[in-house]
Amino acid sequence: MTGAPALGALLASYRRRAGLTQEELAERAGVSARSISDVECGRIRWPQRRTRESLAEVLGLNDAEREEFLLATKTGKLSAPQAPVPPAVRRSPLPPGVTDFTGRAAEMTALAGLAESGGVAVLHGPPGAGKTTIAVHFGHTATASFPGGVAFVQGALSQDDLVAAVHGERVLLVLDDNSGAEELHAPPGCLVVVTTRRPRIADLALHVGPLPEALELLELIIGRDRLRAEPEAADEVVRLCGGLPLAVRIAANRLLSRPRWPVAHLAEVLRDSERGVRVLAGTDNRLVQALEASSRSLSAAALECVRTGGVPATAALRHELLSAGMLVPGADGGFSIAHLAQAYLIGQGVPVRADCHE
């Protein structure tokens, strides 16, 4: 091994695999950051017994790794050439679930059915449909079934990353916004729930569209009396939000913070594409960020379909818009452009650049 002495290089590689800075490792192990730095740089070759045992515990070493590490702390040498330790996939605790989770019984039942055998479940659909909310809510209900834990990982993950992330344990991993093209296979006994805007091959693929119980969600937040005082306006607010839970929650919280606003006033604001999207952005920019990310991936022809609300005639364009979550399947087998996506592009002043029917 070149560079730092054997112990220092080994400690640094295990620390990086655990996704920890020197300061974070020092805090968890109850030692000083200076001590960690000194060991990694070779200024300390034989740490005290308490320090080395604490480090081995915090780093989550398996039996063989622990034996090798403790040997190096006593002798400064390794028993055999050490292969580089792969970098860690940062596993975070699940975010808190929403307190107003509504509906999605079919999705929850399907995920529960896959939990026992394990596998990969993909939740795909338009921006704001609540894919992450479903995955996180299910994760909180399924902790007892996964003794290795339930964890949250954001961003693209390769198959090698996935295997490394589970450490051979029976775990549930929520891979949020995993846009990678690689097909994933769950390690034995594990359940991997992937959220993405694009359909993917998986053991279970669920399209998450508008929430059928969106009106119930609005009522849950603003109250029964206020909703029933203006039922038609409430229906219009839900329709203008595209039935998407994220948009409905934002709209409902807007009303909740403005008790003097009639529901009809909010509906009037939402009818105006530019004002409506601006109101729905408010202090919660997640919806606009999701719409922006989806629109950036579209061709000029697909963008024009969204802007004009025209369902494309060609299969290629339909596939492109479905993959981006901008085309919503209807109960009758047809399709429609997602209202909020159209409102966003109109509000952004996207010019006419192609014929969506070509």
mmCIF file of C-alpha atoms in Angstrom:
data_model
loop_
_atom_site.group_PDB
_atom_site.id
_atom_site.type_symbol
_atom_site.label_atom_id
_atom_site.label_comp_id
_atom_site.label_asym_id
_atom_site.label_seq_id
_atom_site.Cartn_x
_atom_site.Cartn_y
_atom_site.Cartn_z
ATOM 1 C CA MET A 1 0.000 0.000 0.000
ATOM 2 C CA THR A 2 1.403 3.400 -0.994
ATOM 3 C CA GLY A 3 0.875 6.883 0.427
ATOM 4 C CA ALA A 4 -0.228 6.978 4.070
ATOM 5 C CA PRO A 5 0.777 4.098 6.354
ATOM 6 C CA ALA A 6 -1.435 1.017 6.198
ATOM 7 C CA LEU A 7 -3.625 1.944 9.176
ATOM 8 C CA GLY A 8 -4.152 5.528 8.007
ATOM 9 C CA ALA A 9 -5.138 4.525 4.472
ATOM 10 C CA LEU A 10 -7.416 1.788 5.796
ATOM 11 C CA LEU A 11 -9.172 4.131 8.218
ATOM 12 C CA ALA A 12 -9.652 6.763 5.504
ATOM 13 C CA SER A 13 -11.152 4.229 3.091
ATOM 14 C CA TYR A 14 -13.591 2.869 5.691
ATOM 15 C CA ARG A 15 -14.536 6.415 6.711
ATOM 16 C CA ARG A 16 -15.291 7.392 3.103
ATOM 17 C CA ARG A 17 -17.315 4.225 2.599
ATOM 18 C CA ALA A 18 -19.410 5.189 5.623
ATOM 19 C CA GLY A 19 -19.977 8.602 4.048
ATOM 20 C CA LEU A 20 -18.428 10.448 7.012
ATOM 21 C CA THR A 21 -16.141 13.422 7.262
ATOM 22 C CA GLN A 22 -13.295 13.306 9.772
ATOM 23 C CA GLU A 23 -15.303 15.593 12.044
ATOM 24 C CA GLU A 24 -18.439 13.419 11.830
ATOM 25 C CA LEU A 25 -16.462 10.243 12.578
ATOM 26 C CA ALA A 26 -14.736 11.925 15.505
ATOM 27 C CA GLU A 27 -18.037 13.077 16.992
ATOM 28 C CA ARG A 28 -19.659 9.642 16.728
ATOM 29 C CA ALA A 29 -16.603 7.824 18.083
ATOM 30 C CA GLY A 30 -16.084 10.240 20.957
ATOM 31 C CA VAL A 31 -12.564 11.263 19.943
ATOM 32 C CA SER A 32 -11.080 14.468 18.596
ATOM 33 C CA ALA A 33 -11.040 15.318 14.903
ATOM 34 C CA ARG A 34 -7.320 15.974 15.303
ATOM 35 C CA SER A 35 -6.838 12.346 16.370
ATOM 36 C CA ILE A 36 -8.631 11.068 13.257
ATOM 37 C CA SER A 37 -6.504 13.317 11.067
ATOM 38 C CA ASP A 38 -3.319 12.218 12.840
ATOM 39 C CA VAL A 39 -4.111 8.520 12.326
ATOM 40 C CA GLU A 40 -4.952 8.980 8.641
ATOM 41 C CA CYS A 41 -1.777 10.999 8.039
ATOM 42 C CA GLY A 42 0.401 8.512 9.919
ATOM 43 C CA ARG A 43 1.273 10.791 12.828
ATOM 44 C CA ILE A 44 -0.467 8.303 15.149
ATOM 45 C CA ARG A 45 0.325 4.672 14.311
ATOM 46 C CA TRP A 46 -1.006 2.880 17.392
ATOM 47 C CA PRO A 47 -4.247 4.422 18.756
ATOM 48 C CA GLN A 48 -5.383 3.645 22.283
ATOM 49 C CA ARG A 49 -7.547 0.569 22.756
ATOM 50 C CA ARG A 50 -10.696 2.564 23.527
ATOM 51 C CA THR A 51 -10.214 4.666 20.400
ATOM 52 C CA ARG A 52 -9.654 1.771 18.009
ATOM 53 C CA GLU A 53 -12.603 -0.241 19.356
ATOM 54 C CA SER A 54 -14.889 2.777 19.180
ATOM 55 C CA LEU A 55 -13.835 3.464 15.590
ATOM 56 C CA ALA A 56 -14.440 -0.144 14.573
ATOM 57 C CA GLU A 57 -17.937 0.060 16.044
ATOM 58 C CA VAL A 58 -18.881 3.375 14.435
ATOM 59 C CA LEU A 59 -17.540 2.370 11.009
ATOM 60 C CA GLY A 60 -19.878 -0.660 10.929
ATOM 61 C CA LEU A 61 -17.157 -3.160 10.060
ATOM 62 C CA ASN A 62 -17.976 -6.822 9.524
ATOM 63 C CA ASP A 63 -16.028 -9.490 11.445
ATOM 64 C CA ALA A 64 -13.229 -9.835 8.886
ATOM 65 C CA GLU A 65 -12.849 -6.092 8.457
ATOM 66 C CA ARG A 66 -12.838 -5.553 12.214
ATOM 67 C CA GLU A 67 -10.117 -8.175 12.708
ATOM 68 C CA GLU A 68 -7.993 -6.603 9.965
ATOM 69 C CA PHE A 69 -8.520 -3.087 11.313
ATOM 70 C CA LEU A 70 -7.659 -3.998 14.922
ATOM 71 C CA LEU A 71 -4.559 -5.868 13.706
ATOM 72 C CA ALA A 72 -3.433 -2.762 11.837
ATOM 73 C CA THR A 73 -3.959 -0.603 14.945
ATOM 74 C CA LYS A 74 -1.634 -2.904 16.920
ATOM 75 C CA THR A 75 1.089 -3.598 14.340
ATOM 76 C CA GLY A 76 0.727 -0.821 11.781
ATOM 77 C CA LYS A 77 0.564 -3.488 9.059
ATOM 78 C CA LEU A 78 -2.042 -5.419 7.119
ATOM 79 C CA SER A 79 -2.135 -9.198 7.011
ATOM 80 C CA ALA A 80 -2.680 -9.109 3.230
ATOM 81 C CA PRO A 81 -2.818 -6.485 0.458
ATOM 82 C CA GLN A 82 -6.030 -4.510 0.915
ATOM 83 C CA ALA A 83 -8.299 -3.799 -2.044
ATOM 84 C CA PRO A 84 -9.695 -0.269 -2.168
ATOM 85 C CA VAL A 85 -12.920 0.074 -0.170
ATOM 86 C CA PRO A 86 -15.722 1.237 -2.492
ATOM 87 C CA PRO A 87 -17.327 4.597 -1.690
ATOM 88 C CA ALA A 88 -20.498 4.558 0.333
ATOM 89 C CA VAL A 89 -24.011 5.147 -0.816
ATOM 90 C CA ARG A 90 -25.320 7.637 1.725
ATOM 91 C CA ARG A 91 -28.340 6.054 3.397
ATOM 92 C CA SER A 92 -30.482 8.573 5.226
ATOM 93 C CA PRO A 93 -33.438 8.009 7.548
ATOM 94 C CA LEU A 94 -36.854 8.303 5.931
ATOM 95 C CA PRO A 95 -38.196 11.866 5.896
ATOM 96 C CA PRO A 96 -41.282 12.407 8.062
ATOM 97 C CA GLY A 97 -44.495 11.293 6.396
ATOM 98 C CA VAL A 98 -47.327 13.732 5.699
ATOM 99 C CA THR A 99 -50.020 13.871 8.373
ATOM 100 C CA ASP A 100 -52.817 14.252 5.813
ATOM 101 C CA PHE A 101 -52.043 11.167 3.691
ATOM 102 C CA THR A 102 -55.229 10.404 1.766
ATOM 103 C CA GLY A 103 -56.265 7.572 -0.551
ATOM 104 C CA ARG A 104 -53.747 5.480 -2.546
ATOM 105 C CA ALA A 105 -55.099 2.247 -1.053
ATOM 106 C CA ALA A 106 -54.361 0.278 -4.239
ATOM 107 C CA GLU A 107 -50.730 1.424 -4.316
ATOM 108 C CA MET A 108 -50.223 0.668 -0.616
ATOM 109 C CA THR A 109 -51.740 -2.809 -1.022
ATOM 110 C CA ALA A 110 -49.556 -3.574 -4.043
ATOM 111 C CA LEU A 111 -46.388 -2.502 -2.196
ATOM 112 C CA ALA A 112 -47.338 -4.579 0.847
ATOM 113 C CA GLY A 113 -47.821 -7.598 -1.400
ATOM 114 C CA LEU A 114 -44.266 -7.276 -2.736
ATOM 115 C CA ALA A 115 -42.696 -6.624 0.674
ATOM 116 C CA GLU A 116 -42.793 -10.262 1.791
ATOM 117 C CA SER A 117 -40.906 -11.659 -1.204
ATOM 118 C CA GLY A 118 -38.853 -8.566 -1.970
ATOM 119 C CA GLY A 119 -38.150 -7.000 -5.333
ATOM 120 C CA VAL A 120 -38.132 -3.666 -7.098
ATOM 121 C CA ALA A 121 -41.256 -1.504 -7.224
ATOM 122 C CA VAL A 122 -41.289 1.540 -9.494
ATOM 123 C CA LEU A 123 -43.685 4.428 -8.854
ATOM 124 C CA HIS A 124 -43.819 6.620 -11.954
ATOM 125 C CA GLY A 125 -46.024 9.483 -13.009
ATOM 126 C CA PRO A 126 -46.326 13.239 -13.483
ATOM 127 C CA PRO A 127 -44.637 15.839 -11.281
ATOM 128 C CA GLY A 128 -46.593 16.469 -8.083
ATOM 129 C CA ALA A 129 -48.521 13.182 -8.152
ATOM 130 C CA GLY A 130 -47.145 12.160 -4.766
ATOM 131 C CA LYS A 131 -44.790 9.331 -5.719
ATOM 132 C CA THR A 132 -42.318 10.136 -2.950
ATOM 133 C CA THR A 133 -45.148 10.677 -0.466
ATOM 134 C CA ILE A 134 -46.464 7.171 -1.158
ATOM 135 C CA ALA A 135 -43.018 5.583 -0.895
ATOM 136 C CA VAL A 136 -42.200 7.350 2.373
ATOM 137 C CA HIS A 137 -45.627 6.646 3.870
ATOM 138 C CA PHE A 138 -45.306 2.965 3.006
ATOM 139 C CA GLY A 139 -41.780 2.871 4.422
ATOM 140 C CA HIS A 140 -43.003 4.136 7.775
ATOM 141 C CA THR A 141 -45.708 1.455 7.885
ATOM 142 C CA ALA A 142 -43.343 -1.406 6.959
ATOM 143 C CA THR A 143 -40.438 -0.959 9.383
ATOM 144 C CA ALA A 144 -41.290 -4.129 11.340
ATOM 145 C CA SER A 145 -40.859 -6.251 8.197
ATOM 146 C CA PHE A 146 -37.266 -5.136 7.574
ATOM 147 C CA PRO A 147 -34.899 -5.885 10.472
ATOM 148 C CA GLY A 148 -31.998 -4.315 8.564
ATOM 149 C CA GLY A 149 -33.816 -0.999 8.536
ATOM 150 C CA VAL A 150 -35.611 1.358 6.193
ATOM 151 C CA ALA A 151 -33.523 3.983 4.426
ATOM 152 C CA PHE A 152 -33.835 6.819 1.938
ATOM 153 C CA VAL A 153 -31.422 7.429 -0.940
ATOM 154 C CA GLN A 154 -31.802 10.355 -3.344
ATOM 155 C CA GLY A 155 -30.563 10.339 -6.942
ATOM 156 C CA ALA A 156 -29.461 7.741 -9.464
ATOM 157 C CA LEU A 157 -28.049 4.433 -8.245
ATOM 158 C CA SER A 158 -26.294 1.663 -10.173
ATOM 159 C CA GLN A 159 -26.755 -2.035 -9.434
ATOM 160 C CA ASP A 160 -23.335 -2.157 -7.743
ATOM 161 C CA ASP A 161 -24.280 0.852 -5.611
ATOM 162 C CA LEU A 162 -27.515 -0.868 -4.650
ATOM 163 C CA VAL A 163 -25.788 -4.060 -3.523
ATOM 164 C CA ALA A 164 -23.290 -2.030 -1.498
ATOM 165 C CA ALA A 165 -26.076 -0.005 0.106
ATOM 166 C CA VAL A 166 -27.869 -2.964 1.697
ATOM 167 C CA HIS A 167 -24.756 -4.492 3.371
ATOM 168 C CA GLY A 168 -26.240 -7.988 3.005
ATOM 169 C CA GLU A 169 -29.173 -7.111 5.274
ATOM 170 C CA ARG A 170 -32.931 -7.345 4.714
ATOM 171 C CA VAL A 171 -33.757 -3.692 4.194
ATOM 172 C CA LEU A 172 -36.278 -1.464 2.489
ATOM 173 C CA LEU A 173 -34.665 1.246 0.371
ATOM 174 C CA VAL A 174 -36.585 4.189 -1.038
ATOM 175 C CA LEU A 175 -34.672 5.463 -4.086
ATOM 176 C CA ASP A 176 -36.141 8.895 -4.682
ATOM 177 C CA ASP A 177 -36.001 10.470 -8.141
ATOM 178 C CA ASN A 178 -33.859 7.644 -9.506
ATOM 179 C CA SER A 179 -33.546 8.757 -13.115
ATOM 180 C CA GLY A 180 -30.827 6.284 -14.108
ATOM 181 C CA ALA A 181 -31.556 4.084 -17.090
ATOM 182 C CA GLU A 182 -30.089 0.922 -15.560
ATOM 183 C CA GLU A 183 -32.533 -1.844 -14.658
ATOM 184 C CA LEU A 184 -32.189 -2.639 -10.958
ATOM 185 C CA HIS A 185 -32.582 -5.994 -9.205
ATOM 186 C CA ALA A 186 -33.227 -6.126 -5.479
ATOM 187 C CA PRO A 187 -30.782 -8.146 -3.358
ATOM 188 C CA PRO A 188 -32.447 -11.211 -1.749
ATOM 189 C CA GLY A 189 -35.091 -10.316 0.822
ATOM 190 C CA CYS A 190 -34.885 -6.574 0.127
ATOM 191 C CA LEU A 191 -37.580 -4.281 -1.188
ATOM 192 C CA VAL A 192 -36.499 -1.342 -3.312
ATOM 193 C CA VAL A 193 -39.098 1.342 -4.011
ATOM 194 C CA VAL A 194 -38.047 3.637 -6.854
ATOM 195 C CA THR A 195 -39.737 6.945 -7.641
ATOM 196 C CA THR A 196 -39.237 8.365 -11.125
ATOM 197 C CA ARG A 197 -41.114 10.323 -13.748
ATOM 198 C CA ARG A 198 -40.245 7.741 -16.412
ATOM 199 C CA PRO A 199 -41.676 4.194 -16.593
ATOM 200 C CA ARG A 200 -39.129 1.486 -15.795
ATOM 201 C CA ILE A 201 -39.021 -2.318 -15.961
ATOM 202 C CA ALA A 202 -39.534 -3.705 -12.461
ATOM 203 C CA ASP A 203 -41.156 -6.502 -10.471
ATOM 204 C CA LEU A 204 -43.977 -4.033 -9.812
ATOM 205 C CA ALA A 205 -44.566 -0.901 -11.902
ATOM 206 C CA LEU A 206 -47.290 1.477 -10.707
ATOM 207 C CA HIS A 207 -48.403 4.591 -12.550
ATOM 208 C CA VAL A 208 -49.201 7.265 -9.977
ATOM 209 C CA GLY A 209 -51.594 9.763 -11.503
ATOM 210 C CA PRO A 210 -54.068 12.321 -10.181
ATOM 211 C CA LEU A 211 -55.510 11.478 -6.765
ATOM 212 C CA PRO A 212 -59.137 10.283 -7.012
ATOM 213 C CA GLU A 213 -59.682 11.483 -3.427
ATOM 214 C CA ALA A 214 -58.221 14.953 -4.106
ATOM 215 C CA LEU A 215 -61.429 16.664 -2.950
ATOM 216 C CA GLU A 216 -61.230 14.740 0.341
ATOM 217 C CA LEU A 217 -57.651 15.966 0.772
ATOM 218 C CA LEU A 218 -58.760 19.571 0.216
ATOM 219 C CA GLU A 219 -61.547 19.126 2.780
ATOM 220 C CA LEU A 220 -59.201 17.545 5.297
ATOM 221 C CA ILE A 221 -56.970 20.625 5.204
ATOM 222 C CA ILE A 222 -59.421 23.548 4.930
ATOM 223 C CA GLY A 223 -62.285 21.999 6.870
ATOM 224 C CA ARG A 224 -65.673 20.558 5.973
ATOM 225 C CA ASP A 225 -67.689 23.758 6.557
ATOM 226 C CA ARG A 226 -65.562 25.890 4.249
ATOM 227 C CA LEU A 227 -65.569 23.305 1.473
ATOM 228 C CA ARG A 228 -69.299 22.617 1.643
ATOM 229 C CA ALA A 229 -70.070 26.320 1.598
ATOM 230 C CA GLU A 230 -68.610 26.502 -1.931
ATOM 231 C CA PRO A 231 -68.713 22.971 -3.396
ATOM 232 C CA GLU A 232 -68.519 24.050 -7.054
ATOM 233 C CA ALA A 233 -65.542 26.312 -6.415
ATOM 234 C CA ALA A 234 -63.840 23.515 -4.454
ATOM 235 C CA ASP A 235 -64.358 21.135 -7.376
ATOM 236 C CA GLU A 236 -62.825 23.722 -9.719
ATOM 237 C CA VAL A 237 -59.774 24.233 -7.494
ATOM 238 C CA VAL A 238 -59.122 20.496 -7.507
ATOM 239 C CA ARG A 239 -59.583 20.351 -11.288
ATOM 240 C CA LEU A 240 -57.241 23.289 -11.864
ATOM 241 C CA CYS A 241 -54.679 21.561 -9.640
ATOM 242 C CA GLY A 242 -54.932 18.588 -11.970
ATOM 243 C CA GLY A 243 -55.932 16.415 -9.006
ATOM 244 C CA LEU A 244 -52.240 16.298 -8.082
ATOM 245 C CA PRO A 245 -51.753 15.974 -4.301
ATOM 246 C CA LEU A 246 -48.782 18.347 -4.131
ATOM 247 C CA ALA A 247 -50.695 21.111 -5.917
ATOM 248 C CA VAL A 248 -53.871 20.461 -3.895
ATOM 249 C CA ARG A 249 -51.922 20.639 -0.625
ATOM 250 C CA ILE A 250 -50.296 23.924 -1.632
ATOM 251 C CA ALA A 251 -53.651 25.381 -2.710
ATOM 252 C CA ALA A 252 -55.355 24.185 0.477
ATOM 253 C CA ASN A 253 -52.639 25.640 2.686
ATOM 254 C CA ARG A 254 -52.975 28.907 0.765
ATOM 255 C CA LEU A 255 -56.647 28.975 1.729
ATOM 256 C CA LEU A 256 -55.895 27.897 5.283
ATOM 257 C CA SER A 257 -53.524 30.828 5.770
ATOM 258 C CA ARG A 258 -56.118 33.234 4.295
ATOM 259 C CA PRO A 259 -59.349 32.476 6.140
ATOM 260 C CA ARG A 260 -61.124 35.469 4.521
ATOM 261 C CA TRP A 261 -60.487 34.260 0.977
ATOM 262 C CA PRO A 262 -63.520 32.682 -0.708
ATOM 263 C CA VAL A 263 -62.638 29.375 -2.354
ATOM 264 C CA ALA A 264 -63.995 30.902 -5.561
ATOM 265 C CA HIS A 265 -61.315 33.594 -5.416
ATOM 266 C CA LEU A 266 -58.565 30.982 -5.430
ATOM 267 C CA ALA A 267 -60.267 29.223 -8.353
ATOM 268 C CA GLU A 268 -60.304 32.528 -10.259
ATOM 269 C CA VAL A 269 -56.578 33.008 -9.605
ATOM 270 C CA LEU A 270 -55.760 29.466 -10.730
ATOM 271 C CA ARG A 271 -57.596 29.964 -14.024
ATOM 272 C CA ASP A 272 -54.924 32.479 -14.982
ATOM 273 C CA SER A 273 -51.989 30.254 -16.020
ATOM 274 C CA GLU A 274 -49.232 32.658 -14.997
ATOM 275 C CA ARG A 275 -50.803 33.778 -11.706
ATOM 276 C CA GLY A 276 -51.965 30.260 -10.892
ATOM 277 C CA VAL A 277 -48.553 28.644 -11.119
ATOM 278 C CA ARG A 278 -47.044 31.566 -9.187
ATOM 279 C CA VAL A 279 -49.596 31.099 -6.404
ATOM 280 C CA LEU A 280 -48.997 27.365 -6.295
ATOM 281 C CA ALA A 281 -45.268 27.959 -6.088
ATOM 282 C CA GLY A 282 -45.698 30.262 -3.102
ATOM 283 C CA THR A 283 -43.175 29.381 -0.408
ATOM 284 C CA ASP A 284 -43.053 25.748 -1.592
ATOM 285 C CA ASN A 285 -41.131 25.627 -4.863
ATOM 286 C CA ARG A 286 -41.164 21.840 -5.269
ATOM 287 C CA LEU A 287 -43.944 21.857 -7.855
ATOM 288 C CA VAL A 288 -42.281 24.414 -10.120
ATOM 289 C CA GLN A 289 -38.927 22.669 -9.752
ATOM 290 C CA ALA A 290 -40.502 19.354 -10.807
ATOM 291 C CA LEU A 291 -42.277 20.936 -13.785
ATOM 292 C CA GLU A 292 -39.077 22.693 -14.826
ATOM 293 C CA ALA A 293 -37.051 19.466 -14.633
ATOM 294 C CA SER A 294 -39.622 17.595 -16.733
ATOM 295 C CA SER A 295 -39.890 20.311 -19.381
ATOM 296 C CA ARG A 296 -36.113 20.518 -19.802
ATOM 297 C CA SER A 297 -36.066 16.923 -21.055
ATOM 298 C CA LEU A 298 -38.639 17.507 -23.825
ATOM 299 C CA SER A 299 -38.098 18.050 -27.532
ATOM 300 C CA ALA A 300 -39.437 21.185 -29.202
ATOM 301 C CA ALA A 301 -42.392 19.248 -30.658
ATOM 302 C CA ALA A 302 -43.299 17.757 -27.294
ATOM 303 C CA LEU A 303 -43.062 21.170 -25.599
ATOM 304 C CA GLU A 304 -45.500 22.591 -28.148
ATOM 305 C CA CYS A 305 -47.963 19.780 -27.463
ATOM 306 C CA VAL A 306 -47.915 20.655 -23.783
ATOM 307 C CA ARG A 307 -48.216 24.396 -24.429
ATOM 308 C CA THR A 308 -51.227 24.038 -26.726
ATOM 309 C CA GLY A 309 -52.828 21.154 -24.824
ATOM 310 C CA GLY A 310 -52.877 19.036 -27.979
ATOM 311 C CA VAL A 311 -52.549 15.277 -27.580
ATOM 312 C CA PRO A 312 -49.854 14.174 -30.062
ATOM 313 C CA ALA A 313 -50.805 12.011 -33.002
ATOM 314 C CA THR A 314 -47.529 10.114 -33.197
ATOM 315 C CA ALA A 315 -46.631 7.246 -30.884
ATOM 316 C CA ALA A 316 -43.105 8.595 -30.417
ATOM 317 C CA LEU A 317 -44.347 11.924 -29.054
ATOM 318 C CA ARG A 318 -46.919 10.237 -26.845
ATOM 319 C CA HIS A 319 -44.197 8.020 -25.396
ATOM 320 C CA GLU A 320 -41.949 11.038 -24.801
ATOM 321 C CA LEU A 321 -44.671 12.936 -22.946
ATOM 322 C CA LEU A 322 -45.764 9.900 -20.955
ATOM 323 C CA SER A 323 -42.163 9.266 -19.906
ATOM 324 C CA ALA A 324 -41.838 12.870 -18.721
ATOM 325 C CA GLY A 325 -45.116 12.680 -16.804
ATOM 326 C CA MET A 326 -46.700 15.391 -18.972
ATOM 327 C CA LEU A 327 -49.365 13.183 -20.579
ATOM 328 C CA VAL A 328 -52.040 11.792 -18.284
ATOM 329 C CA PRO A 329 -53.820 8.493 -19.158
ATOM 330 C CA GLY A 330 -57.603 8.755 -18.871
ATOM 331 C CA ALA A 331 -60.071 6.189 -17.560
ATOM 332 C CA ASP A 332 -61.493 5.854 -21.089
ATOM 333 C CA GLY A 333 -58.134 4.787 -22.506
ATOM 334 C CA GLY A 334 -57.380 8.217 -23.966
ATOM 335 C CA PHE A 335 -54.848 10.826 -22.872
ATOM 336 C CA SER A 336 -54.786 14.457 -21.879
ATOM 337 C CA ILE A 337 -52.034 17.002 -21.280
ATOM 338 C CA ALA A 338 -51.401 17.651 -17.587
ATOM 339 C CA HIS A 339 -53.078 21.003 -16.848
ATOM 340 C CA LEU A 340 -50.369 22.325 -14.543
ATOM 341 C CA ALA A 341 -47.642 21.436 -17.034
ATOM 342 C CA GLN A 342 -49.489 23.412 -19.690
ATOM 343 C CA ALA A 343 -50.029 26.335 -17.300
ATOM 344 C CA TYR A 344 -46.351 26.344 -16.367
ATOM 345 C CA LEU A 345 -45.151 26.511 -19.983
ATOM 346 C CA ILE A 346 -47.665 29.229 -20.870
ATOM 347 C CA GLY A 347 -46.569 31.188 -17.821
ATOM 348 C CA GLN A 348 -42.948 30.827 -18.896
ATOM 349 C CA GLY A 349 -43.779 32.212 -22.341
ATOM 350 C CA VAL A 350 -42.569 29.136 -24.235
ATOM 351 C CA PRO A 351 -42.899 30.037 -27.940
ATOM 352 C CA VAL A 352 -44.481 27.906 -30.650
ATOM 353 C CA ARG A 353 -41.620 25.980 -32.220
ATOM 354 C CA ALA A 354 -43.100 22.894 -33.870
ATOM 355 C CA ASP A 355 -46.298 21.121 -34.790
ATOM 356 C CA CYS A 356 -47.188 18.492 -32.201
ATOM 357 C CA HIS A 357 -49.246 16.612 -34.750
ATOM 358 C CA GLU A 358 -46.432 16.096 -37.229
#
